Amino acid sequence: MTLYPVPESVARARRWFRKFTAPYNLACPIDDCVLMLSELVTNAILYGESEEPWRVRVEWSRLGESLRVDVHNPGFPADVRLRSPSANDAHGRGLCLVNALADSWAAGPSRFGGTVVWFQIDDAWKP
């Protein structure tokens, strides 16, 4: 899915993800996936930068029995980092949530230019 870099796109990404994955009866907690997707799309909107018009791209795929979700934006891969926010910090918990809920995740250069941050849930499809 392709989204405009506006706050309303976070809710749209959640709706689309639920709609597109529903026919597959995934064996993983969909609410956890939706939470992680929300955090990554929010980060993409907040930290993606470009001098030209740009979009956030979201892809999901099956890798064997695993579900992988990729979120692309035009920001710099080196800017993605796991923070340790204090109890008083209003921001900085998104990747902490992804780190806690996903079986794996990473960030790096996107094939579209910019950054991709992805997470993977193992055993999302049971044989």
Short mmCIF file of N, CA and C in Angstrom, two decimals:
data_model
loop_
_atom_site.label_atom_id
_atom_site.label_comp_id
_atom_site.label_asym_id
_atom_site.label_seq_id
_atom_site.Cartn_x
_atom_site.Cartn_y
_atom_site.Cartn_z
N MET A 1 0.84 -1.16 0.00
CA MET A 1 0.00 0.00 0.00
C MET A 1 0.89 1.23 0.00
N THR A 2 0.39 2.29 -0.58
CA THR A 2 1.11 3.56 -0.65
C THR A 2 0.28 4.60 0.09
N LEU A 3 0.94 5.33 0.99
CA LEU A 3 0.25 6.27 1.86
C LEU A 3 0.87 7.65 1.77
N TYR A 4 0.06 8.66 1.94
CA TYR A 4 0.59 10.02 2.06
C TYR A 4 1.23 10.16 3.44
N PRO A 5 2.24 11.01 3.55
CA PRO A 5 2.90 11.20 4.85
C PRO A 5 2.12 12.17 5.74
N VAL A 6 0.91 11.75 6.12
CA VAL A 6 0.04 12.53 6.99
C VAL A 6 -0.45 11.63 8.12
N PRO A 7 -0.78 12.19 9.27
CA PRO A 7 -1.20 11.36 10.41
C PRO A 7 -2.36 10.41 10.12
N GLU A 8 -3.30 10.81 9.27
CA GLU A 8 -4.45 9.96 8.95
C GLU A 8 -4.04 8.65 8.29
N SER A 9 -2.86 8.61 7.73
CA SER A 9 -2.39 7.39 7.05
C SER A 9 -2.11 6.25 8.02
N VAL A 10 -1.87 6.55 9.27
CA VAL A 10 -1.62 5.49 10.25
C VAL A 10 -2.88 4.64 10.41
N ALA A 11 -4.02 5.27 10.58
CA ALA A 11 -5.28 4.53 10.71
C ALA A 11 -5.60 3.79 9.42
N ARG A 12 -5.34 4.41 8.27
CA ARG A 12 -5.57 3.75 6.98
C ARG A 12 -4.71 2.49 6.86
N ALA A 13 -3.45 2.58 7.27
CA ALA A 13 -2.55 1.41 7.20
C ALA A 13 -3.10 0.28 8.08
N ARG A 14 -3.58 0.61 9.27
CA ARG A 14 -4.16 -0.42 10.15
C ARG A 14 -5.36 -1.09 9.49
N ARG A 15 -6.27 -0.28 8.94
CA ARG A 15 -7.48 -0.84 8.30
C ARG A 15 -7.10 -1.73 7.12
N TRP A 16 -6.21 -1.22 6.26
CA TRP A 16 -5.82 -1.99 5.09
C TRP A 16 -5.14 -3.29 5.48
N PHE A 17 -4.27 -3.25 6.47
CA PHE A 17 -3.57 -4.45 6.88
C PHE A 17 -4.57 -5.51 7.37
N ARG A 18 -5.51 -5.10 8.22
CA ARG A 18 -6.52 -6.05 8.70
C ARG A 18 -7.33 -6.62 7.53
N LYS A 19 -7.72 -5.75 6.61
CA LYS A 19 -8.52 -6.20 5.46
C LYS A 19 -7.74 -7.16 4.57
N PHE A 20 -6.50 -6.83 4.25
CA PHE A 20 -5.72 -7.65 3.34
C PHE A 20 -5.26 -8.97 3.95
N THR A 21 -5.07 -9.01 5.26
CA THR A 21 -4.60 -10.25 5.89
C THR A 21 -5.75 -11.14 6.37
N ALA A 22 -6.94 -10.61 6.50
CA ALA A 22 -8.08 -11.39 7.03
C ALA A 22 -8.31 -12.72 6.30
N PRO A 23 -8.25 -12.77 4.97
CA PRO A 23 -8.51 -14.05 4.28
C PRO A 23 -7.49 -15.14 4.59
N TYR A 24 -6.34 -14.78 5.17
CA TYR A 24 -5.28 -15.76 5.40
C TYR A 24 -5.34 -16.42 6.76
N ASN A 25 -6.23 -15.94 7.65
CA ASN A 25 -6.36 -16.53 8.98
C ASN A 25 -4.99 -16.77 9.62
N LEU A 26 -4.24 -15.72 9.75
CA LEU A 26 -2.90 -15.82 10.31
C LEU A 26 -2.94 -16.39 11.73
N ALA A 27 -1.92 -17.15 12.06
CA ALA A 27 -1.83 -17.79 13.38
C ALA A 27 -1.11 -16.91 14.40
N CYS A 28 -0.74 -15.71 14.02
CA CYS A 28 -0.04 -14.79 14.93
C CYS A 28 -1.04 -13.75 15.44
N PRO A 29 -0.70 -13.08 16.53
CA PRO A 29 -1.59 -12.04 17.07
C PRO A 29 -1.68 -10.83 16.12
N ILE A 30 -2.79 -10.70 15.43
CA ILE A 30 -2.98 -9.61 14.48
C ILE A 30 -2.89 -8.25 15.17
N ASP A 31 -3.42 -8.15 16.39
CA ASP A 31 -3.35 -6.87 17.10
C ASP A 31 -1.90 -6.44 17.33
N ASP A 32 -1.02 -7.38 17.62
CA ASP A 32 0.41 -7.06 17.78
C ASP A 32 0.99 -6.56 16.46
N CYS A 33 0.63 -7.22 15.36
CA CYS A 33 1.13 -6.79 14.05
C CYS A 33 0.63 -5.39 13.71
N VAL A 34 -0.64 -5.13 14.00
CA VAL A 34 -1.22 -3.82 13.72
C VAL A 34 -0.54 -2.75 14.57
N LEU A 35 -0.24 -3.05 15.83
CA LEU A 35 0.46 -2.10 16.69
C LEU A 35 1.85 -1.80 16.12
N MET A 36 2.58 -2.83 15.73
CA MET A 36 3.92 -2.61 15.18
C MET A 36 3.86 -1.83 13.87
N LEU A 37 2.91 -2.16 13.02
CA LEU A 37 2.72 -1.43 11.77
C LEU A 37 2.43 0.04 12.06
N SER A 38 1.56 0.30 13.01
CA SER A 38 1.23 1.68 13.39
C SER A 38 2.47 2.45 13.82
N GLU A 39 3.30 1.81 14.63
CA GLU A 39 4.51 2.48 15.10
C GLU A 39 5.47 2.77 13.94
N LEU A 40 5.64 1.82 13.03
CA LEU A 40 6.57 2.03 11.92
C LEU A 40 6.05 3.07 10.94
N VAL A 41 4.75 3.07 10.67
CA VAL A 41 4.19 4.08 9.77
C VAL A 41 4.28 5.46 10.42
N THR A 42 3.99 5.53 11.72
CA THR A 42 4.14 6.81 12.43
C THR A 42 5.56 7.32 12.33
N ASN A 43 6.54 6.45 12.58
CA ASN A 43 7.95 6.86 12.47
C ASN A 43 8.29 7.31 11.05
N ALA A 44 7.78 6.57 10.06
CA ALA A 44 8.05 6.93 8.67
C ALA A 44 7.52 8.33 8.36
N ILE A 45 6.32 8.63 8.86
CA ILE A 45 5.73 9.95 8.63
C ILE A 45 6.51 11.03 9.36
N LEU A 46 6.89 10.76 10.60
CA LEU A 46 7.58 11.77 11.40
C LEU A 46 9.01 12.02 10.94
N TYR A 47 9.71 10.97 10.51
CA TYR A 47 11.14 11.09 10.26
C TYR A 47 11.55 10.96 8.80
N GLY A 48 10.62 10.58 7.94
CA GLY A 48 10.94 10.55 6.51
C GLY A 48 11.05 11.97 6.00
N GLU A 49 12.04 12.24 5.19
CA GLU A 49 12.24 13.60 4.67
C GLU A 49 12.63 13.54 3.21
N SER A 50 12.11 14.48 2.45
CA SER A 50 12.49 14.61 1.06
C SER A 50 12.14 16.01 0.61
N GLU A 51 12.92 16.53 -0.30
CA GLU A 51 12.63 17.86 -0.85
C GLU A 51 11.53 17.79 -1.90
N GLU A 52 11.20 16.60 -2.35
CA GLU A 52 10.16 16.41 -3.35
C GLU A 52 8.99 15.67 -2.71
N PRO A 53 7.82 15.67 -3.36
CA PRO A 53 6.69 14.91 -2.81
C PRO A 53 7.07 13.44 -2.64
N TRP A 54 6.62 12.85 -1.55
CA TRP A 54 6.98 11.46 -1.28
C TRP A 54 5.81 10.74 -0.62
N ARG A 55 5.94 9.43 -0.56
CA ARG A 55 4.93 8.56 0.03
C ARG A 55 5.59 7.56 0.96
N VAL A 56 4.81 7.04 1.87
CA VAL A 56 5.22 5.91 2.70
C VAL A 56 4.71 4.66 1.98
N ARG A 57 5.57 3.69 1.84
CA ARG A 57 5.17 2.43 1.19
C ARG A 57 5.19 1.32 2.23
N VAL A 58 4.13 0.51 2.24
CA VAL A 58 4.02 -0.62 3.15
C VAL A 58 3.84 -1.88 2.31
N GLU A 59 4.63 -2.88 2.61
CA GLU A 59 4.51 -4.18 1.94
C GLU A 59 4.47 -5.27 3.00
N TRP A 60 3.72 -6.29 2.74
CA TRP A 60 3.78 -7.45 3.62
C TRP A 60 3.90 -8.68 2.73
N SER A 61 4.59 -9.69 3.26
CA SER A 61 4.83 -10.88 2.46
C SER A 61 4.98 -12.10 3.36
N ARG A 62 4.82 -13.23 2.73
CA ARG A 62 5.02 -14.51 3.41
C ARG A 62 6.40 -15.02 3.04
N LEU A 63 7.19 -15.36 4.06
CA LEU A 63 8.50 -15.95 3.88
C LEU A 63 8.48 -17.30 4.59
N GLY A 64 8.20 -18.35 3.85
CA GLY A 64 8.01 -19.66 4.49
C GLY A 64 6.79 -19.60 5.38
N GLU A 65 6.99 -19.83 6.67
CA GLU A 65 5.89 -19.76 7.64
C GLU A 65 5.84 -18.41 8.35
N SER A 66 6.69 -17.47 7.93
CA SER A 66 6.80 -16.17 8.60
C SER A 66 6.08 -15.07 7.83
N LEU A 67 5.64 -14.06 8.57
CA LEU A 67 5.07 -12.85 8.01
C LEU A 67 6.11 -11.75 8.14
N ARG A 68 6.35 -11.04 7.06
CA ARG A 68 7.27 -9.91 7.09
C ARG A 68 6.52 -8.66 6.62
N VAL A 69 6.70 -7.57 7.36
CA VAL A 69 6.09 -6.29 7.02
C VAL A 69 7.21 -5.27 6.86
N ASP A 70 7.25 -4.61 5.69
CA ASP A 70 8.25 -3.59 5.38
C ASP A 70 7.57 -2.23 5.29
N VAL A 71 8.19 -1.21 5.88
CA VAL A 71 7.70 0.16 5.78
C VAL A 71 8.85 1.02 5.23
N HIS A 72 8.61 1.64 4.06
CA HIS A 72 9.62 2.42 3.35
C HIS A 72 9.32 3.90 3.47
N ASN A 73 10.38 4.71 3.61
CA ASN A 73 10.24 6.17 3.60
C ASN A 73 11.55 6.76 3.08
N PRO A 74 11.55 8.04 2.71
CA PRO A 74 12.76 8.62 2.13
C PRO A 74 13.79 9.13 3.14
N GLY A 75 13.64 8.79 4.41
CA GLY A 75 14.60 9.22 5.42
C GLY A 75 15.93 8.49 5.30
N PHE A 76 16.84 8.79 6.19
CA PHE A 76 18.18 8.20 6.17
C PHE A 76 18.23 6.97 7.08
N PRO A 77 18.71 5.83 6.57
CA PRO A 77 18.77 4.60 7.39
C PRO A 77 19.56 4.78 8.68
N ALA A 78 20.59 5.61 8.66
CA ALA A 78 21.41 5.79 9.87
C ALA A 78 20.63 6.48 10.99
N ASP A 79 19.50 7.12 10.65
CA ASP A 79 18.71 7.81 11.67
C ASP A 79 17.81 6.86 12.47
N VAL A 80 17.67 5.63 12.02
CA VAL A 80 16.82 4.66 12.73
C VAL A 80 17.62 4.07 13.88
N ARG A 81 17.09 4.22 15.08
CA ARG A 81 17.80 3.66 16.23
C ARG A 81 16.81 3.32 17.34
N LEU A 82 17.14 2.29 18.07
CA LEU A 82 16.36 1.87 19.22
C LEU A 82 16.73 2.78 20.39
N ARG A 83 15.74 3.43 20.96
CA ARG A 83 15.99 4.36 22.07
C ARG A 83 15.65 3.72 23.40
N SER A 84 16.09 4.36 24.44
CA SER A 84 15.74 3.95 25.81
C SER A 84 15.07 5.15 26.49
N PRO A 85 13.78 5.37 26.17
CA PRO A 85 13.13 6.56 26.71
C PRO A 85 12.90 6.45 28.22
N SER A 86 12.93 7.58 28.88
CA SER A 86 12.60 7.61 30.30
C SER A 86 11.08 7.62 30.45
N ALA A 87 10.61 7.42 31.65
CA ALA A 87 9.17 7.39 31.91
C ALA A 87 8.50 8.70 31.53
N ASN A 88 9.25 9.81 31.55
CA ASN A 88 8.68 11.11 31.24
C ASN A 88 8.72 11.48 29.76
N ASP A 89 9.43 10.69 28.95
CA ASP A 89 9.53 10.99 27.52
C ASP A 89 8.21 10.70 26.82
N ALA A 90 7.77 11.64 26.00
CA ALA A 90 6.51 11.48 25.27
C ALA A 90 6.70 10.63 24.00
N HIS A 91 7.92 10.47 23.54
CA HIS A 91 8.19 9.74 22.30
C HIS A 91 9.35 8.76 22.53
N GLY A 92 9.59 7.92 21.50
CA GLY A 92 10.76 7.06 21.54
C GLY A 92 10.48 5.61 21.88
N ARG A 93 9.21 5.21 21.93
CA ARG A 93 8.89 3.84 22.31
C ARG A 93 8.51 2.92 21.15
N GLY A 94 8.36 3.49 19.95
CA GLY A 94 7.91 2.71 18.81
C GLY A 94 8.78 1.51 18.51
N LEU A 95 10.07 1.73 18.35
CA LEU A 95 10.96 0.60 18.06
C LEU A 95 11.14 -0.31 19.27
N CYS A 96 10.95 0.23 20.47
CA CYS A 96 10.98 -0.63 21.66
C CYS A 96 9.84 -1.64 21.61
N LEU A 97 8.66 -1.18 21.18
CA LEU A 97 7.52 -2.09 21.03
C LEU A 97 7.79 -3.13 19.95
N VAL A 98 8.31 -2.68 18.83
CA VAL A 98 8.63 -3.62 17.74
C VAL A 98 9.67 -4.63 18.22
N ASN A 99 10.67 -4.16 18.92
CA ASN A 99 11.72 -5.05 19.43
C ASN A 99 11.15 -6.09 20.40
N ALA A 100 10.17 -5.69 21.19
CA ALA A 100 9.57 -6.60 22.18
C ALA A 100 8.60 -7.60 21.54
N LEU A 101 7.90 -7.20 20.48
CA LEU A 101 6.84 -8.04 19.93
C LEU A 101 7.26 -8.88 18.73
N ALA A 102 8.19 -8.38 17.93
CA ALA A 102 8.58 -9.09 16.71
C ALA A 102 9.61 -10.18 17.02
N ASP A 103 9.63 -11.20 16.18
CA ASP A 103 10.68 -12.21 16.30
C ASP A 103 12.00 -11.66 15.79
N SER A 104 11.93 -10.75 14.81
CA SER A 104 13.12 -10.06 14.32
C SER A 104 12.67 -8.78 13.64
N TRP A 105 13.62 -7.85 13.55
CA TRP A 105 13.38 -6.59 12.84
C TRP A 105 14.72 -5.98 12.49
N ALA A 106 14.70 -5.08 11.54
CA ALA A 106 15.92 -4.38 11.16
C ALA A 106 15.55 -3.15 10.33
N ALA A 107 16.55 -2.32 10.10
CA ALA A 107 16.39 -1.14 9.26
C ALA A 107 17.59 -1.07 8.34
N GLY A 108 17.39 -0.51 7.16
CA GLY A 108 18.47 -0.36 6.21
C GLY A 108 18.02 0.42 5.00
N PRO A 109 18.85 0.44 3.98
CA PRO A 109 18.49 1.16 2.75
C PRO A 109 17.30 0.50 2.05
N SER A 110 16.38 1.32 1.58
CA SER A 110 15.23 0.84 0.82
C SER A 110 15.56 0.75 -0.66
N ARG A 111 14.98 -0.20 -1.33
CA ARG A 111 15.19 -0.30 -2.78
C ARG A 111 14.54 0.87 -3.52
N PHE A 112 13.67 1.63 -2.83
CA PHE A 112 13.05 2.82 -3.41
C PHE A 112 13.89 4.07 -3.14
N GLY A 113 15.01 3.91 -2.44
CA GLY A 113 15.77 5.05 -1.96
C GLY A 113 15.27 5.37 -0.56
N GLY A 114 16.09 5.85 0.29
CA GLY A 114 15.68 6.14 1.66
C GLY A 114 15.86 4.93 2.55
N THR A 115 14.86 4.68 3.39
CA THR A 115 14.96 3.68 4.45
C THR A 115 13.81 2.68 4.39
N VAL A 116 14.11 1.45 4.75
CA VAL A 116 13.08 0.46 5.04
C VAL A 116 13.31 -0.02 6.47
N VAL A 117 12.23 -0.09 7.23
CA VAL A 117 12.25 -0.73 8.54
C VAL A 117 11.25 -1.87 8.45
N TRP A 118 11.67 -3.05 8.85
CA TRP A 118 10.80 -4.21 8.72
C TRP A 118 10.75 -4.99 10.03
N PHE A 119 9.66 -5.76 10.17
CA PHE A 119 9.58 -6.73 11.27
C PHE A 119 9.09 -8.05 10.71
N GLN A 120 9.42 -9.09 11.44
CA GLN A 120 9.03 -10.44 11.04
C GLN A 120 8.43 -11.17 12.22
N ILE A 121 7.36 -11.90 11.95
CA ILE A 121 6.71 -12.77 12.93
C ILE A 121 6.85 -14.19 12.42
N ASP A 122 7.55 -15.02 13.16
CA ASP A 122 7.72 -16.41 12.78
C ASP A 122 6.44 -17.19 13.06
N ASP A 123 6.24 -18.27 12.34
CA ASP A 123 5.08 -19.15 12.53
C ASP A 123 3.76 -18.42 12.41
N ALA A 124 3.70 -17.42 11.52
CA ALA A 124 2.44 -16.71 11.29
C ALA A 124 1.47 -17.59 10.52
N TRP A 125 2.02 -18.51 9.73
CA TRP A 125 1.22 -19.51 9.03
C TRP A 125 1.61 -20.86 9.59
N LYS A 126 0.64 -21.55 10.09
CA LYS A 126 0.91 -22.91 10.60
C LYS A 126 0.75 -23.89 9.45
N PRO A 127 1.64 -24.88 9.36
CA PRO A 127 1.53 -25.86 8.26
C PRO A 127 0.29 -26.71 8.40
#
